[in-house]
């Protein structure tokens, strides 16, 4: 504590080189990735640094509860199947086959405890996506020397509907806003001008 304090050296001691012309050709997914997490985008795309580490060790004990990511992936799968008209009560075997649930009665109890929430969310969502979605359309927007390409989906007669069965984060709002701006920069026949985020 009595030692002289030193300022830590900056991560980047000098500016980055000027990006080449290829950076003026953007795709919608990359643009969303940048605004969702600019620091991660800089590390990955400009510096080639990837900090994520995945454990290669297998679990030594039988899991009796679900990790947050596993639960989210299971609930998302349940929601997608419910929106396709499947009955969640009849879909336990399908969910169990993916290996995201603990085996036996514990897995069934977890599945049955998640089903009412997914069912309720689907009931709220279905009126918003009633009817056929407009075909996924490719887009190209040229502005200020930059070119943006990509595609938009989940566009319905009344609105583009974006949803996620989880607590919405700031990046969900940012990504939806970018898609909304792209939707309003192009015109696909009778495409709507509104975006709904659930």
Coordinates of C-alpha atoms in Angstrom, one line a residue:
X1 CA 0.0 0.0 0.0
X2 CA 3.0 2.3 0.6
X3 CA 4.5 1.6 -2.8
X4 CA 4.4 4.4 -5.4
X5 CA 1.3 4.1 -7.6
X6 CA 1.8 3.7 -11.3
X7 CA -0.7 4.2 -14.0
X8 CA -1.4 1.0 -15.9
X9 CA -0.2 1.1 -19.5
X10 CA -3.0 1.7 -22.0
X11 CA -4.2 -1.4 -23.9
X12 CA -3.6 0.4 -27.2
X13 CA -0.6 2.7 -27.0
X14 CA -1.1 4.1 -30.5
X15 CA -3.9 4.5 -33.0
X16 CA -5.0 1.7 -35.2
X17 CA -4.1 1.7 -38.9
X18 CA -6.6 3.2 -41.3
X19 CA -9.1 0.4 -42.3
X20 CA -9.1 -0.5 -45.9
X21 CA -12.0 0.0 -48.3
X22 CA -13.5 -3.4 -47.6
X23 CA -14.7 -1.9 -44.2
X24 CA -17.1 0.3 -46.2
X25 CA -19.0 -2.8 -47.2
X26 CA -21.1 -3.7 -44.2
X27 CA -23.6 -6.5 -43.6
X28 CA -26.5 -6.0 -41.2
X29 CA -25.4 -8.7 -38.8
X30 CA -21.9 -7.1 -38.4
X31 CA -23.4 -3.7 -37.9
X32 CA -25.6 -5.1 -35.1
X33 CA -22.6 -6.9 -33.6
X34 CA -20.7 -3.7 -33.5
X35 CA -23.4 -1.7 -31.7
X36 CA -24.2 -4.6 -29.4
X37 CA -20.6 -4.8 -28.1
X38 CA -18.1 -2.4 -29.7
X39 CA -15.2 -3.6 -27.5
X40 CA -15.7 -7.2 -28.5
X41 CA -16.1 -6.2 -32.1
X42 CA -12.8 -4.3 -32.0
X43 CA -11.0 -7.2 -30.4
X44 CA -12.4 -9.8 -32.7
X45 CA -12.6 -8.1 -36.1
X46 CA -9.7 -5.6 -36.0
X47 CA -7.2 -7.2 -33.6
X48 CA -8.1 -10.9 -34.1
X49 CA -8.3 -11.5 -30.3
X50 CA -10.9 -13.9 -28.9
X51 CA -11.2 -14.1 -25.1
X52 CA -14.0 -16.7 -24.8
X53 CA -12.8 -19.9 -23.3
X54 CA -14.7 -23.1 -23.5
X55 CA -14.1 -25.9 -21.0
X56 CA -13.3 -29.3 -22.5
X57 CA -13.8 -31.2 -19.3
X58 CA -16.9 -33.3 -19.0
X59 CA -19.2 -33.1 -16.0
X60 CA -18.2 -35.6 -13.3
X61 CA -21.6 -35.7 -11.8
X62 CA -25.2 -36.0 -13.1
X63 CA -26.7 -32.5 -13.5
X64 CA -30.0 -32.0 -11.6
X65 CA -30.5 -28.4 -12.4
X66 CA -30.1 -26.3 -15.6
X67 CA -27.5 -23.6 -16.2
X68 CA -28.9 -20.3 -17.5
X69 CA -27.8 -20.8 -21.1
X70 CA -29.2 -24.3 -21.3
X71 CA -32.5 -23.1 -19.8
X72 CA -32.7 -20.2 -22.4
X73 CA -31.9 -22.6 -25.3
X74 CA -34.5 -25.1 -24.1
X75 CA -37.2 -22.4 -23.6
X76 CA -36.4 -20.9 -27.0
X77 CA -36.8 -24.3 -28.6
X78 CA -40.1 -24.8 -26.8
X79 CA -41.3 -21.4 -27.9
X80 CA -40.4 -22.0 -31.6
X81 CA -42.2 -25.4 -31.6
X82 CA -45.2 -23.9 -29.9
X83 CA -45.4 -21.1 -32.5
X84 CA -45.3 -23.8 -35.2
X85 CA -48.5 -25.2 -33.6
X86 CA -47.1 -28.0 -31.6
X87 CA -48.6 -28.9 -28.2
X88 CA -46.0 -28.5 -25.4
X89 CA -47.5 -31.3 -23.4
X90 CA -46.8 -33.8 -26.2
X91 CA -43.3 -32.4 -26.9
X92 CA -41.4 -33.6 -23.8
X93 CA -39.7 -36.5 -25.7
X94 CA -38.5 -34.1 -28.4
X95 CA -37.0 -31.7 -25.8
X96 CA -35.4 -34.6 -23.9
X97 CA -33.8 -35.9 -27.1
X98 CA -31.7 -32.8 -27.3
X99 CA -29.9 -33.6 -24.0
X100 CA -30.6 -30.3 -22.4
X101 CA -32.8 -31.7 -19.7
X102 CA -31.6 -33.9 -16.7
X103 CA -32.6 -37.5 -17.1
X104 CA -35.7 -39.1 -15.6
X105 CA -38.4 -37.5 -13.4
X106 CA -36.2 -34.5 -12.6
X107 CA -36.1 -33.5 -16.3
X108 CA -39.8 -34.0 -16.7
X109 CA -40.5 -31.8 -13.6
X110 CA -38.2 -29.0 -15.0
X111 CA -39.9 -29.2 -18.4
X112 CA -43.4 -29.0 -16.9
X113 CA -42.4 -26.1 -14.7
X114 CA -41.1 -24.2 -17.8
X115 CA -44.1 -25.0 -20.0
X116 CA -46.7 -22.5 -18.5
X117 CA -44.4 -19.5 -19.0
X118 CA -43.6 -20.4 -22.6
X119 CA -47.3 -21.1 -23.3
X120 CA -48.3 -17.7 -21.9
X121 CA -45.7 -15.9 -23.9
X122 CA -46.7 -17.7 -27.1
X123 CA -50.4 -16.8 -26.5
X124 CA -49.4 -13.1 -26.2
X125 CA -47.2 -13.3 -29.3
X126 CA -49.4 -15.3 -31.7
X127 CA -51.9 -12.4 -32.4
X128 CA -48.9 -10.2 -33.4
X129 CA -47.6 -12.7 -36.0
X130 CA -51.0 -13.9 -37.3
X131 CA -51.0 -14.4 -41.0
X132 CA -48.2 -15.1 -43.4
X133 CA -44.9 -13.3 -42.9
X134 CA -43.5 -11.4 -45.9
X135 CA -40.8 -13.4 -47.6
X136 CA -37.3 -12.8 -46.2
X137 CA -36.0 -10.0 -48.4
X138 CA -32.5 -9.1 -49.2
X139 CA -31.6 -5.4 -48.9
X140 CA -28.9 -3.1 -50.1
X141 CA -28.6 0.5 -48.9
X142 CA -25.9 2.8 -50.3
X143 CA -25.2 6.0 -48.3
X144 CA -22.1 8.2 -47.9
X145 CA -19.7 5.9 -49.6
X146 CA -20.8 2.9 -47.5
X147 CA -22.9 -0.1 -48.6
X148 CA -25.1 -2.0 -46.2
X149 CA -26.4 -5.4 -47.2
X150 CA -28.4 -8.0 -45.3
X151 CA -31.9 -9.5 -45.0
X152 CA -35.0 -8.8 -42.9
X153 CA -37.4 -11.5 -41.7
X154 CA -40.3 -11.7 -39.3
X155 CA -42.0 -8.9 -41.3
X156 CA -45.8 -9.2 -41.2
X157 CA -48.6 -7.1 -42.7
X158 CA -48.9 -4.8 -39.7
X159 CA -45.3 -4.7 -38.3
X160 CA -41.9 -6.4 -38.2
X161 CA -42.0 -8.4 -35.0
X162 CA -38.8 -9.2 -33.0
X163 CA -39.0 -11.3 -29.9
X164 CA -36.9 -13.2 -27.4
X165 CA -38.1 -15.3 -24.5
X166 CA -35.9 -13.7 -21.9
X167 CA -35.4 -10.4 -20.1
X168 CA -34.7 -7.9 -22.8
X169 CA -31.3 -6.3 -22.7
X170 CA -30.0 -3.1 -24.1
X171 CA -28.5 -4.9 -27.1
X172 CA -32.0 -6.3 -28.0
X173 CA -33.3 -2.8 -28.3
X174 CA -30.3 -1.5 -30.3
X175 CA -30.5 -4.5 -32.7
X176 CA -34.2 -4.0 -33.1
X177 CA -33.7 -0.3 -33.8
X178 CA -31.1 -1.0 -36.5
X179 CA -33.4 -3.5 -38.2
X180 CA -36.3 -1.0 -37.9
X181 CA -34.1 1.7 -39.6
X182 CA -33.2 -0.7 -42.3
X183 CA -36.9 -1.6 -42.8
X184 CA -37.7 2.0 -43.2
X185 CA -34.9 2.7 -45.7
X186 CA -36.2 0.1 -48.2
X187 CA -39.6 -0.6 -49.5
X188 CA -40.8 -4.2 -50.0
X189 CA -44.2 -3.8 -51.6
X190 CA -46.7 -3.3 -48.8
X191 CA -44.2 -3.8 -46.0
X192 CA -45.0 -2.0 -42.7
X193 CA -43.1 0.9 -41.1
X194 CA -43.5 -0.3 -37.5
X195 CA -41.4 -2.6 -35.4
X196 CA -42.6 -4.5 -32.3
X197 CA -40.2 -5.9 -29.8
X198 CA -41.4 -8.5 -27.3

